Short mmCIF file of C-alpha atoms in Angstrom, two decimals:
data_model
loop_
_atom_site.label_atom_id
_atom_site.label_comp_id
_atom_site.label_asym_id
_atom_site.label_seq_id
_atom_site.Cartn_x
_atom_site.Cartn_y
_atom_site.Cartn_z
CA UNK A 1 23.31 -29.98 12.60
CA UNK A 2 20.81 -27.12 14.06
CA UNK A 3 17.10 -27.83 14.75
CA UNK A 4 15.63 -26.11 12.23
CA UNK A 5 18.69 -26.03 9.60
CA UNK A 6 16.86 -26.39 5.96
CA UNK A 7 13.80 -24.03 6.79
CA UNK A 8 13.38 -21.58 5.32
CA UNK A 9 11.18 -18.28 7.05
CA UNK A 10 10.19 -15.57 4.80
CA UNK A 11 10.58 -13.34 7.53
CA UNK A 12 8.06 -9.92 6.75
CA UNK A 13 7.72 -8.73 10.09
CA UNK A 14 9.13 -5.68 11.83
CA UNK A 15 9.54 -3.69 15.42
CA UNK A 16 9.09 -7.12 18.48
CA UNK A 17 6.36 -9.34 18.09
CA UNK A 18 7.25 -10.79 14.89
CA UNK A 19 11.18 -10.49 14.79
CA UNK A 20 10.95 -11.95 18.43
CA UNK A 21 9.37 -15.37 17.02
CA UNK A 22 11.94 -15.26 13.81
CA UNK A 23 14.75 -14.36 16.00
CA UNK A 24 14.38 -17.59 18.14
CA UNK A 25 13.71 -19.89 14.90
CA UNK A 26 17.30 -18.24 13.70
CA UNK A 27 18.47 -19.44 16.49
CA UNK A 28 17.71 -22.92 16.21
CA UNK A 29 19.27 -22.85 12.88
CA UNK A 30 16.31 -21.72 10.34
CA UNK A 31 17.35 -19.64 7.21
CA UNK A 32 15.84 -16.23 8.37
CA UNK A 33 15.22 -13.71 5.07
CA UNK A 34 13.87 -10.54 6.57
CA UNK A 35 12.47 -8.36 3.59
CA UNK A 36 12.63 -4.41 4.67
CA UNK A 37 11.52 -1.41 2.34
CA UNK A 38 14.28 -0.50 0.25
CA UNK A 39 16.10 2.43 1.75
CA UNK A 40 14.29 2.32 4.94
CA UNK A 41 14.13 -1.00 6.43
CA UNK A 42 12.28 -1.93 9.59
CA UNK A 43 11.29 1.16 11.92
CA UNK A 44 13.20 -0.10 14.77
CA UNK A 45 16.96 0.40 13.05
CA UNK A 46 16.30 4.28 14.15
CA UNK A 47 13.99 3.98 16.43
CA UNK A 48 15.96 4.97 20.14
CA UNK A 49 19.30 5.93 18.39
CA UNK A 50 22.01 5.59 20.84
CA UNK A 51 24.89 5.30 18.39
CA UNK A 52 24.44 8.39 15.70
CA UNK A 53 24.85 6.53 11.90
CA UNK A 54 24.26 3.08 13.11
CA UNK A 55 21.49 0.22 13.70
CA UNK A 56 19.63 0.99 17.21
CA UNK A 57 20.24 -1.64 20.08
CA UNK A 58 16.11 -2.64 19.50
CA UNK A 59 16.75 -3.04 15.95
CA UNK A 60 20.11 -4.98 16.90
CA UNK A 61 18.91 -7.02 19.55
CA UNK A 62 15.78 -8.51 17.73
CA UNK A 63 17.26 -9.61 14.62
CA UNK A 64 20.15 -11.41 15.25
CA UNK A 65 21.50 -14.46 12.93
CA UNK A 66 19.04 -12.78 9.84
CA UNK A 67 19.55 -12.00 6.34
CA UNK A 68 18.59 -8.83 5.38
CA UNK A 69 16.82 -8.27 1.28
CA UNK A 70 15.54 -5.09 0.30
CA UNK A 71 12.46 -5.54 -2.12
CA UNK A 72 9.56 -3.30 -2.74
CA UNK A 73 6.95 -5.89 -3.68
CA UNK A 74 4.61 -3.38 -5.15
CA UNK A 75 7.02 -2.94 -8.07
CA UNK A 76 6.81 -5.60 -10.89
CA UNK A 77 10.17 -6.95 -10.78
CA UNK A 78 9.84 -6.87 -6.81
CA UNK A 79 6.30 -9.22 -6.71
CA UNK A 80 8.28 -11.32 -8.98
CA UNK A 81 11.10 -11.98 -6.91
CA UNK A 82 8.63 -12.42 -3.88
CA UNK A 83 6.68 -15.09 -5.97
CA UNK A 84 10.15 -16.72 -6.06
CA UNK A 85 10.42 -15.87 -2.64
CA UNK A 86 6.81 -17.70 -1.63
CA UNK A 87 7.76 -20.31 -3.73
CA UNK A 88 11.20 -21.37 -2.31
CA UNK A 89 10.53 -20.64 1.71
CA UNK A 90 8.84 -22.86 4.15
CA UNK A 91 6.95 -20.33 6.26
CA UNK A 92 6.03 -17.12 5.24
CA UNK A 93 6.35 -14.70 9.11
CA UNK A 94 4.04 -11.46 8.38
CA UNK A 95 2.35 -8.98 11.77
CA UNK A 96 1.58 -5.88 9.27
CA UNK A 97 -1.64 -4.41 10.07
CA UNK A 98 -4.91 -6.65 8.65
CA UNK A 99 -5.07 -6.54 4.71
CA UNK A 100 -1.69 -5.54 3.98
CA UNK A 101 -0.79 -8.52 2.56
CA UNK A 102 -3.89 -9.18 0.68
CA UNK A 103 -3.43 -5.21 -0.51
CA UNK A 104 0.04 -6.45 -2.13
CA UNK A 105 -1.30 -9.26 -3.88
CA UNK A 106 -0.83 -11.95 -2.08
CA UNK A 107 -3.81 -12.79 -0.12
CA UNK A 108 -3.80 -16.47 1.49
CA UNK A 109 -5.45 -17.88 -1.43
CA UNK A 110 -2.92 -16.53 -3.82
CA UNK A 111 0.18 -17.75 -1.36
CA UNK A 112 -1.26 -21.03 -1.34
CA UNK A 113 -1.35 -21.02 -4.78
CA UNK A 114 2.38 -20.48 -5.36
CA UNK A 115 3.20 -23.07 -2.52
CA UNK A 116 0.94 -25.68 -1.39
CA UNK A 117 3.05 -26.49 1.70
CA UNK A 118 3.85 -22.90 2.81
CA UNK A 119 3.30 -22.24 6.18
CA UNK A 120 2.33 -18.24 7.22
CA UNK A 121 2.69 -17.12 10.54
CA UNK A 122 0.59 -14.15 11.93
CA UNK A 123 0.99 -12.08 14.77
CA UNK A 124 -2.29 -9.85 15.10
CA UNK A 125 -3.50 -7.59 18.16
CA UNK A 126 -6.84 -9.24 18.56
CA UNK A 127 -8.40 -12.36 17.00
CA UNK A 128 -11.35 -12.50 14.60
CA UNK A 129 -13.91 -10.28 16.41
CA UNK A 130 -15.02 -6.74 16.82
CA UNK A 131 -11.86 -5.36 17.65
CA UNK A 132 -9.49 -7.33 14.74
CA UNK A 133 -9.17 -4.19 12.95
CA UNK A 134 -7.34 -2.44 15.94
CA UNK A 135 -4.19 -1.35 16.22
CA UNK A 136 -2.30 -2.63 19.61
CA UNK A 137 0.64 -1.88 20.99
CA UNK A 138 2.45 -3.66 23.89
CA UNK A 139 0.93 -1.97 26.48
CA UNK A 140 -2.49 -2.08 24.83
CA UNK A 141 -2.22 -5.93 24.73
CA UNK A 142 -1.28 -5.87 28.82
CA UNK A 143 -4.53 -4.17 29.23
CA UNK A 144 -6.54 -5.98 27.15
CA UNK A 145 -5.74 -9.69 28.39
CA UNK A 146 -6.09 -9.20 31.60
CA UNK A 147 -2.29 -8.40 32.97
CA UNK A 148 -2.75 -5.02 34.02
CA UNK A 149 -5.87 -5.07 35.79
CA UNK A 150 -4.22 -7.28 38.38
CA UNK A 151 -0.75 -5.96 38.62
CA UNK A 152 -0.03 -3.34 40.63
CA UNK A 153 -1.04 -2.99 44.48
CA UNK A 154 -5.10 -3.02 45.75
CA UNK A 155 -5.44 0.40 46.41
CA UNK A 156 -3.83 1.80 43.36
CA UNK A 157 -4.11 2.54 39.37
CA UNK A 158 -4.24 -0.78 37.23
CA UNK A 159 -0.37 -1.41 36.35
CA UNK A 160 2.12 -2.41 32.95
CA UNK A 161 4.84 -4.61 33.70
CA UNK A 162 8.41 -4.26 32.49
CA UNK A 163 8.42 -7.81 30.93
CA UNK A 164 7.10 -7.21 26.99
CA UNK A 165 4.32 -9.85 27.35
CA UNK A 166 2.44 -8.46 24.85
CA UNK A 167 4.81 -8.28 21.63
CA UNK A 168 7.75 -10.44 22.89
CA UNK A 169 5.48 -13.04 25.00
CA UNK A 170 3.23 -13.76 21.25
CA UNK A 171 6.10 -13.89 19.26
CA UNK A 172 7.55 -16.79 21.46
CA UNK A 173 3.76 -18.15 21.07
CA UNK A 174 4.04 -17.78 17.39
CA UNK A 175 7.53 -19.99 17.44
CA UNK A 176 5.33 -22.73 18.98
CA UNK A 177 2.66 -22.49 16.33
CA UNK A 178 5.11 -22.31 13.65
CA UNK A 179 7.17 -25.76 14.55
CA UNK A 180 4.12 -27.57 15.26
CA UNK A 181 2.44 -26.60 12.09
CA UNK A 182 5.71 -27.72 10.53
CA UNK A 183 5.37 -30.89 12.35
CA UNK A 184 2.14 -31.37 10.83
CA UNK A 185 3.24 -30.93 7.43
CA UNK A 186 5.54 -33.72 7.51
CA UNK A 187 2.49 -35.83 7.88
CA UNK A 188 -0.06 -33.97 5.91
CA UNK A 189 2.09 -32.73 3.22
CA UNK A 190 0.36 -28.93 3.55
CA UNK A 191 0.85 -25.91 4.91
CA UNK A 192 -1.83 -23.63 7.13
CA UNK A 193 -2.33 -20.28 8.67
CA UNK A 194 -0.73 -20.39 12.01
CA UNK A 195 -2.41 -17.04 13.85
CA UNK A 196 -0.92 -15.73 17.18
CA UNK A 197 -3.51 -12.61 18.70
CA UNK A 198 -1.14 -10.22 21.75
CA UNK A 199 -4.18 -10.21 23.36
CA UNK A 200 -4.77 -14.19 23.20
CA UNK A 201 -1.02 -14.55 24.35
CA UNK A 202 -1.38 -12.00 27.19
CA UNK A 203 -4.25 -14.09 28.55
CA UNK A 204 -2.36 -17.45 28.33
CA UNK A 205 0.26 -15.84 30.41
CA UNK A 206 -2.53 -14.21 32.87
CA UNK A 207 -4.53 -18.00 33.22
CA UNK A 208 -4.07 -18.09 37.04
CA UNK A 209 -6.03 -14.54 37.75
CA UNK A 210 -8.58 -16.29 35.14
CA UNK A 211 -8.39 -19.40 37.63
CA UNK A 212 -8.92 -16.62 40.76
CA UNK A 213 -11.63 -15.12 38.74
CA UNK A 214 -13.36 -18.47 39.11
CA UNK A 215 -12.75 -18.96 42.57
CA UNK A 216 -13.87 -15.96 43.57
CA UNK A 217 -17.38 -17.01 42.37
CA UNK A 218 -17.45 -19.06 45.13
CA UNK A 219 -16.02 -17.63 48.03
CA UNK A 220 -13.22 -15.25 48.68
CA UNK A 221 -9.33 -15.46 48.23
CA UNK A 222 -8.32 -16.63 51.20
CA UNK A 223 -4.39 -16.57 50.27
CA UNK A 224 -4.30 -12.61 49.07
CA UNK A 225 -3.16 -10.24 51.58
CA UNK A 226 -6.97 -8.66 51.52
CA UNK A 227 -8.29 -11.32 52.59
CA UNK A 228 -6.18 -11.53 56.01
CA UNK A 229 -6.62 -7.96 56.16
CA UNK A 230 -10.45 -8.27 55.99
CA UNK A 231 -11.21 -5.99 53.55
CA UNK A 232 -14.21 -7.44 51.03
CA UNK A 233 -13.46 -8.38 47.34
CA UNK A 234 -15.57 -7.07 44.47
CA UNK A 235 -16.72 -8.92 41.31
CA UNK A 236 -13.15 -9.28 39.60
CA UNK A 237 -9.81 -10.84 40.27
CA UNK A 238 -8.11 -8.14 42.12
CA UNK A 239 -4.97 -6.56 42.17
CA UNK A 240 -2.83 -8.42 44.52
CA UNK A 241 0.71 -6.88 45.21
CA UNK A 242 3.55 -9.04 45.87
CA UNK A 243 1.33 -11.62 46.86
CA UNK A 244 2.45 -15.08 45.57
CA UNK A 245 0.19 -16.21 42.35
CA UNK A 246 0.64 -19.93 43.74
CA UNK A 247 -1.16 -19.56 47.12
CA UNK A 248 1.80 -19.28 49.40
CA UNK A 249 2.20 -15.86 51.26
CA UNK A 250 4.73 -13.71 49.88
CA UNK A 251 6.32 -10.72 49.96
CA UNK A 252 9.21 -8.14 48.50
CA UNK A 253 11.04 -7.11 51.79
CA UNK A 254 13.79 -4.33 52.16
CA UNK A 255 17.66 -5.66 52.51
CA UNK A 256 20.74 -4.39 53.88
CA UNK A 257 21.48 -0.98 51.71
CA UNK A 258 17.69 0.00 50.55
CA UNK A 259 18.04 3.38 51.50
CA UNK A 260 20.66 3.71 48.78
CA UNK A 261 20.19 1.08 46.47
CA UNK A 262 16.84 0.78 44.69
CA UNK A 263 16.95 -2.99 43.96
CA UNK A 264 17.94 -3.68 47.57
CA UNK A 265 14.79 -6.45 48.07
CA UNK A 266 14.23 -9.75 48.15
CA UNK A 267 10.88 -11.81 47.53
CA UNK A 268 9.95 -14.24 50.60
CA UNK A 269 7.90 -16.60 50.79
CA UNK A 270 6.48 -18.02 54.23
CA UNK A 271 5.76 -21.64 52.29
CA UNK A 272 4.05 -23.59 54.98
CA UNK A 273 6.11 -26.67 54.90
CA UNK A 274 9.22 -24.65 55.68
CA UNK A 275 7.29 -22.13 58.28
CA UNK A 276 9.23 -23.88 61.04
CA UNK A 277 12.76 -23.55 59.48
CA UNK A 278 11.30 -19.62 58.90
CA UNK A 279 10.62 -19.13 62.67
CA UNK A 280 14.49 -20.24 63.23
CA UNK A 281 15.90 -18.25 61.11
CA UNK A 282 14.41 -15.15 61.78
CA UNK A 283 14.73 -15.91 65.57
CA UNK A 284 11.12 -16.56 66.24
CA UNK A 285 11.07 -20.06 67.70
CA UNK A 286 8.53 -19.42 69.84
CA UNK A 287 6.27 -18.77 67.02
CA UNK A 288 6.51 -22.45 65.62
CA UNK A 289 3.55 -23.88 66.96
CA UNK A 290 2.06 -20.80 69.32
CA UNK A 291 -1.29 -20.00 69.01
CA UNK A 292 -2.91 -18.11 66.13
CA UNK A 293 0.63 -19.07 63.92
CA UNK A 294 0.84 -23.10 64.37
CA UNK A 295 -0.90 -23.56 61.04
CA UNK A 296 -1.54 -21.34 57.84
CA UNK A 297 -5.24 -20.57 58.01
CA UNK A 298 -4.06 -19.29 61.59
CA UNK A 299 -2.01 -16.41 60.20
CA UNK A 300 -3.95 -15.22 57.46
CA UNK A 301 -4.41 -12.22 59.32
CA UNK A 302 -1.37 -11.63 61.23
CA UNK A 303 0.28 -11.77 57.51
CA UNK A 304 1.53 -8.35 57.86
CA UNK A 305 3.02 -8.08 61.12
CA UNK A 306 4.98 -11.38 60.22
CA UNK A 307 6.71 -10.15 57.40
CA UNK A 308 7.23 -6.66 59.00
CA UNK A 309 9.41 -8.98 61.64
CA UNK A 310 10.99 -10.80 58.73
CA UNK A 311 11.73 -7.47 57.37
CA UNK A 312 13.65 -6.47 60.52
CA UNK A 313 15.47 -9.56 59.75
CA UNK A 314 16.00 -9.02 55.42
CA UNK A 315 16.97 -5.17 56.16
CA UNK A 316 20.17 -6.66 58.60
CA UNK A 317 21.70 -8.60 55.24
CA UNK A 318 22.22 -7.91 51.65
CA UNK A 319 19.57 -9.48 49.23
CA UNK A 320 22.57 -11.97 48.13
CA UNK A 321 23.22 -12.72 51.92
CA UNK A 322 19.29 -13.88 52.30
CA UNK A 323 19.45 -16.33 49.56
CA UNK A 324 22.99 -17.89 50.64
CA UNK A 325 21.37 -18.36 54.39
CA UNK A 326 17.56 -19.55 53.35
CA UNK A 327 18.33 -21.69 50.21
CA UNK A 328 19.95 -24.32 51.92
CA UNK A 329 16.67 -24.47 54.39
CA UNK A 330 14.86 -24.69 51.08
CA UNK A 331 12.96 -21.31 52.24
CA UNK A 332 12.13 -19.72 48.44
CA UNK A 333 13.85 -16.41 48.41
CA UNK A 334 15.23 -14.62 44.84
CA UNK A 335 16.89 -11.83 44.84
CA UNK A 336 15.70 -8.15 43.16
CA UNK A 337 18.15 -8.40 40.65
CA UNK A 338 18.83 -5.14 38.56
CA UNK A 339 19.29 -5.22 34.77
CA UNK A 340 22.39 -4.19 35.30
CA UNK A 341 23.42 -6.89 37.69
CA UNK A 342 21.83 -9.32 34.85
CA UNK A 343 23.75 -8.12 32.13
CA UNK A 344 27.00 -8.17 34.56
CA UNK A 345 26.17 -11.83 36.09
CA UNK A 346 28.83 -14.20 35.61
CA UNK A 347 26.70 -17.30 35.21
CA UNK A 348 24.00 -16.12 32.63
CA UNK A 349 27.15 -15.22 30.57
CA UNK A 350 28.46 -18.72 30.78
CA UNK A 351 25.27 -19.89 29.30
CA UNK A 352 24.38 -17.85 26.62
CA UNK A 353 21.28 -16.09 28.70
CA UNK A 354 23.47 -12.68 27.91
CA UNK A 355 25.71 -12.42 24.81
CA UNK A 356 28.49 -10.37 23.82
CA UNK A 357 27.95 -9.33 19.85
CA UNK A 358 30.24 -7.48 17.45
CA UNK A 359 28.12 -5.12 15.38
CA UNK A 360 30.71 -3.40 11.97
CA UNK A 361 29.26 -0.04 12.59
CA UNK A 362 27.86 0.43 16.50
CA UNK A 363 30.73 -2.22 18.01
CA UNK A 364 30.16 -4.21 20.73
CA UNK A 365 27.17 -4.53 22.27
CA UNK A 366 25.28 -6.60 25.14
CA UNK A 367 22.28 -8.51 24.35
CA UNK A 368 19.85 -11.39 25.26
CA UNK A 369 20.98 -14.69 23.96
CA UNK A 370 18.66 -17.81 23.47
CA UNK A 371 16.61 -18.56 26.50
CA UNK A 372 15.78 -22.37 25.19
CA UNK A 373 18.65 -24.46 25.29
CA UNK A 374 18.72 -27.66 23.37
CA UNK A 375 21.63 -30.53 23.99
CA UNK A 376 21.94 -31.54 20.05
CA UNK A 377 21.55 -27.87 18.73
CA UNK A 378 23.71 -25.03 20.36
CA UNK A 379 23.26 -21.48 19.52
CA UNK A 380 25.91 -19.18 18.61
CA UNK A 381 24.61 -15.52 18.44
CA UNK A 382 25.50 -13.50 15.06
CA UNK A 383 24.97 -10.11 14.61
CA UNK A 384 21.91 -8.72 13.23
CA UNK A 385 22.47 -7.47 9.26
CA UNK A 386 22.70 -4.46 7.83
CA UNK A 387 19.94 -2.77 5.78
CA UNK A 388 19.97 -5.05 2.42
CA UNK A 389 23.29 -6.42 3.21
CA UNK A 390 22.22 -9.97 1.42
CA UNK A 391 20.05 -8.93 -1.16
CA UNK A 392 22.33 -9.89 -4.11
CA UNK A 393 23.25 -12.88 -2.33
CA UNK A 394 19.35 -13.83 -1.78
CA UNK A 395 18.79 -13.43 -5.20
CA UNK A 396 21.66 -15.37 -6.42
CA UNK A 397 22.27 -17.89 -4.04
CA UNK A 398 18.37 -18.89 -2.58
CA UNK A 399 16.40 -17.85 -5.89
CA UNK A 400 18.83 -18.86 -8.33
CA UNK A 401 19.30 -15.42 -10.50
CA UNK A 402 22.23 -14.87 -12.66
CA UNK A 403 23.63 -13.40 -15.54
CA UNK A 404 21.87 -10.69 -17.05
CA UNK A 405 18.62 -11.73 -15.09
CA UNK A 406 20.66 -11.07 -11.89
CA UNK A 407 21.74 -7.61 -13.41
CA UNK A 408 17.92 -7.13 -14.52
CA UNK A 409 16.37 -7.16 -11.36
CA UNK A 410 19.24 -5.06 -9.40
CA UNK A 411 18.68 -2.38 -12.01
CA UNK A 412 15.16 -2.82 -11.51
CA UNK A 413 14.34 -0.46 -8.33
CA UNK A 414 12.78 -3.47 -6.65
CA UNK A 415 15.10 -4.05 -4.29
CA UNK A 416 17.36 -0.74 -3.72
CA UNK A 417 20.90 -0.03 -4.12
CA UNK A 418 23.01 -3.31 -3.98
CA UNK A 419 24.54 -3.75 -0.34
CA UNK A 420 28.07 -5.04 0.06
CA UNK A 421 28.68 -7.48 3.01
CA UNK A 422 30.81 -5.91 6.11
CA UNK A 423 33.93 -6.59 6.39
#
């Protein structure tokens, strides 16, 4: 038996946030409707096109293990097979823009209405506020919780990372919200508004520059690079680098091949209670317990010429090389690992990290598989549906139409042109 198997998630959210949070409850075994506009579907499915006439690989690789109902709930037959809808599903998944719902007739009140017990899930760019009305994008919600104002190096332009904090990070926020508030109604016997803000998850993620931010009150940084380098700080947690967020001196160094490989680095750290086992390996013996190095406040300011010595060392072995000869000196190194070499890695295939999926119209394709692995509740990774492939079976199968009602509300416009399953 899955995790979640029995819930059912109303699933009325499109491009990453929101099909990153019903993605992962799919996963764990939850009965995942996703309602798209009839004929159109969500914007992602041609959004980046690599395949001409099928599903794009961001469509594809957010909505895996879903079923897929066309419905236009603005039409009468539609809103009432979305009151059915309301009424049969657990949690109700929803990141339109503010009012849309409420615009379609079913504000909160009226939801709660149908179903006492229902659960909906939003995924907003800002909380309640000045700005709640605002439309925000990924990168928006970077640079509004406080990610790319300290990414990126000191004397440079704030900096977006790769890693979709913003949309992706809230929508695995929104998962958590969603299984405790299910939690909850076990014992309560209600449902609630479970609300997840990109901005609000961005700063979650950023809490240890909002930790700096305090420090700095009171003194400077003394473990960012700056600080050895003595030049002042200002008023705000500054951008730091490669610098380690935990206080231990780090760096991204060049590795055998850099010149021709752009992923030819490894991240270092000089963790004090290793610093010895460092000095050996590097071939610096001398510098175990010499003056100005013996102890870390010592070599705050010598940072950089140490690491531009354990460069010379890095640049004389591949990145792969480094981690074979430090971990076993517990010295934390990782290797700059490409997407590529993640997709191609042998272990993160073996467990389910990266997924081989058979899609009927764009083949086979490489995507992310669950990141949460539970013991009692394996995942096996389906391939995403296509555009009202499920609608009849929705309607006949979840909401219990048949018979000429069945035929009614096919024939009704609500929810497109019936979709046969692929073979």
């Amino acid at each position: 038996m899955k995790a979640l198997e029995g819930v059912k998630i109303l699933d009325f959210t499109h491009v990453q946030s929101g099909p990153t949070c019903t993605q992962l409850l799919a996963w764990f075994g939850a009965d995942v409707i996703k309602v798209e506009r009839p004929g159109v579907g969500d914007a992602t499915r041609k959004q980046l096109v690599d395949v001409p006439g099928a599903d794009s690989l961001y469509f594809t690789m957010l909505n895996h293990n879903k079923r897929s109902i066309e419905l236009n709930p603005k039409n009468e037959a539609g809103k009432e097979v979305l009151t059915r809808l309301v009424e049969t599903c657990d949690v109700l998944v929803e990141n339109f823009a503010p009012g849309a719902l409420d615009r379609m007739g079913f504000s909160w009140e009226r939801i709660q209405e149908i179903n006492p017990r229902i659960i909906m899930a939003s995924v907003k760019g800002f909380g309640p506020g000045k700005y709640e009305d605002c439309k925000v994008y990924e990168n928006v919600a970077q640079c509004a919780g406080g990610a790319a104002s300290t990414t990126g190096f000191l004397d440079g332009p704030p900096l977006v990372t790769g890693a979709q904090i913003g949309d992706s990070g809230t929508g695995l926020h929104l998962a958590l919200g969603i299984v405790t508030a299910l939690y909850q109604r076990e014992r309560s016997g209600r449902g609630q508004k479970v609300l997840a803000p990109m901005q609000d998850g961005v700063i979650n993620l950023c809490r240890v520059k909002l930790r700096d931010q305090q420090r700095l009150q009171v003194g400077p940084l003394t473990e960012y690079s700056q600080y050895g380098a003595g030049i002042p700080f200002g008023d705000a947690t500054p951008r730091a680098g490669n610098d380690s967020g935990g206080g231990q001196p780090g760096r991204i160094l060049k590795c055998k091949g850099w010149e021709t490989d752009p992923n030819a680095y490894t991240y270092f750290i000089t963790q004090a209670a290793v610093w010895e086992k460092v000095c050996d390996v590097i071939g610096e013996p001398d510098w175990k317990d010499a003056p100005g190095y013996a102890t870390p406040a010592e070599r705050l300011d010598k940072l950089d010429a140490i690491f531009a010595r354990i460069e010379e060392w890095t640049m004389t072995k591949t990145k792969f090389e480094v981690m074979d000869i430090c971990n076993p000196h517990d010295i934390p190194v990782g290797p700059i690992l490409s997407t590529k070499e993640i997709m191609e890695d042998e272990g993160l295939r073996k467990t389910g990290t990266i997924v081989e999926v058979d899609h009927p119209t764009r083949g086979r394709y490489t995507s992310v598989g669950c990141p949460i692995k539970l013991s009692d509740s394996p995942v096996e990774v389906t391939r995403s549906p296509l555009l009202g492939e499920h609608t009849e079976e929705i309607l006949r199968d979840v909401l219990g139409y048949g018979g000429e009602d069945l035929a009614r509300i096919m024939e009704s416009g609500a929810v497109g042109s019936a979709k046969q399953a692929a073979e």
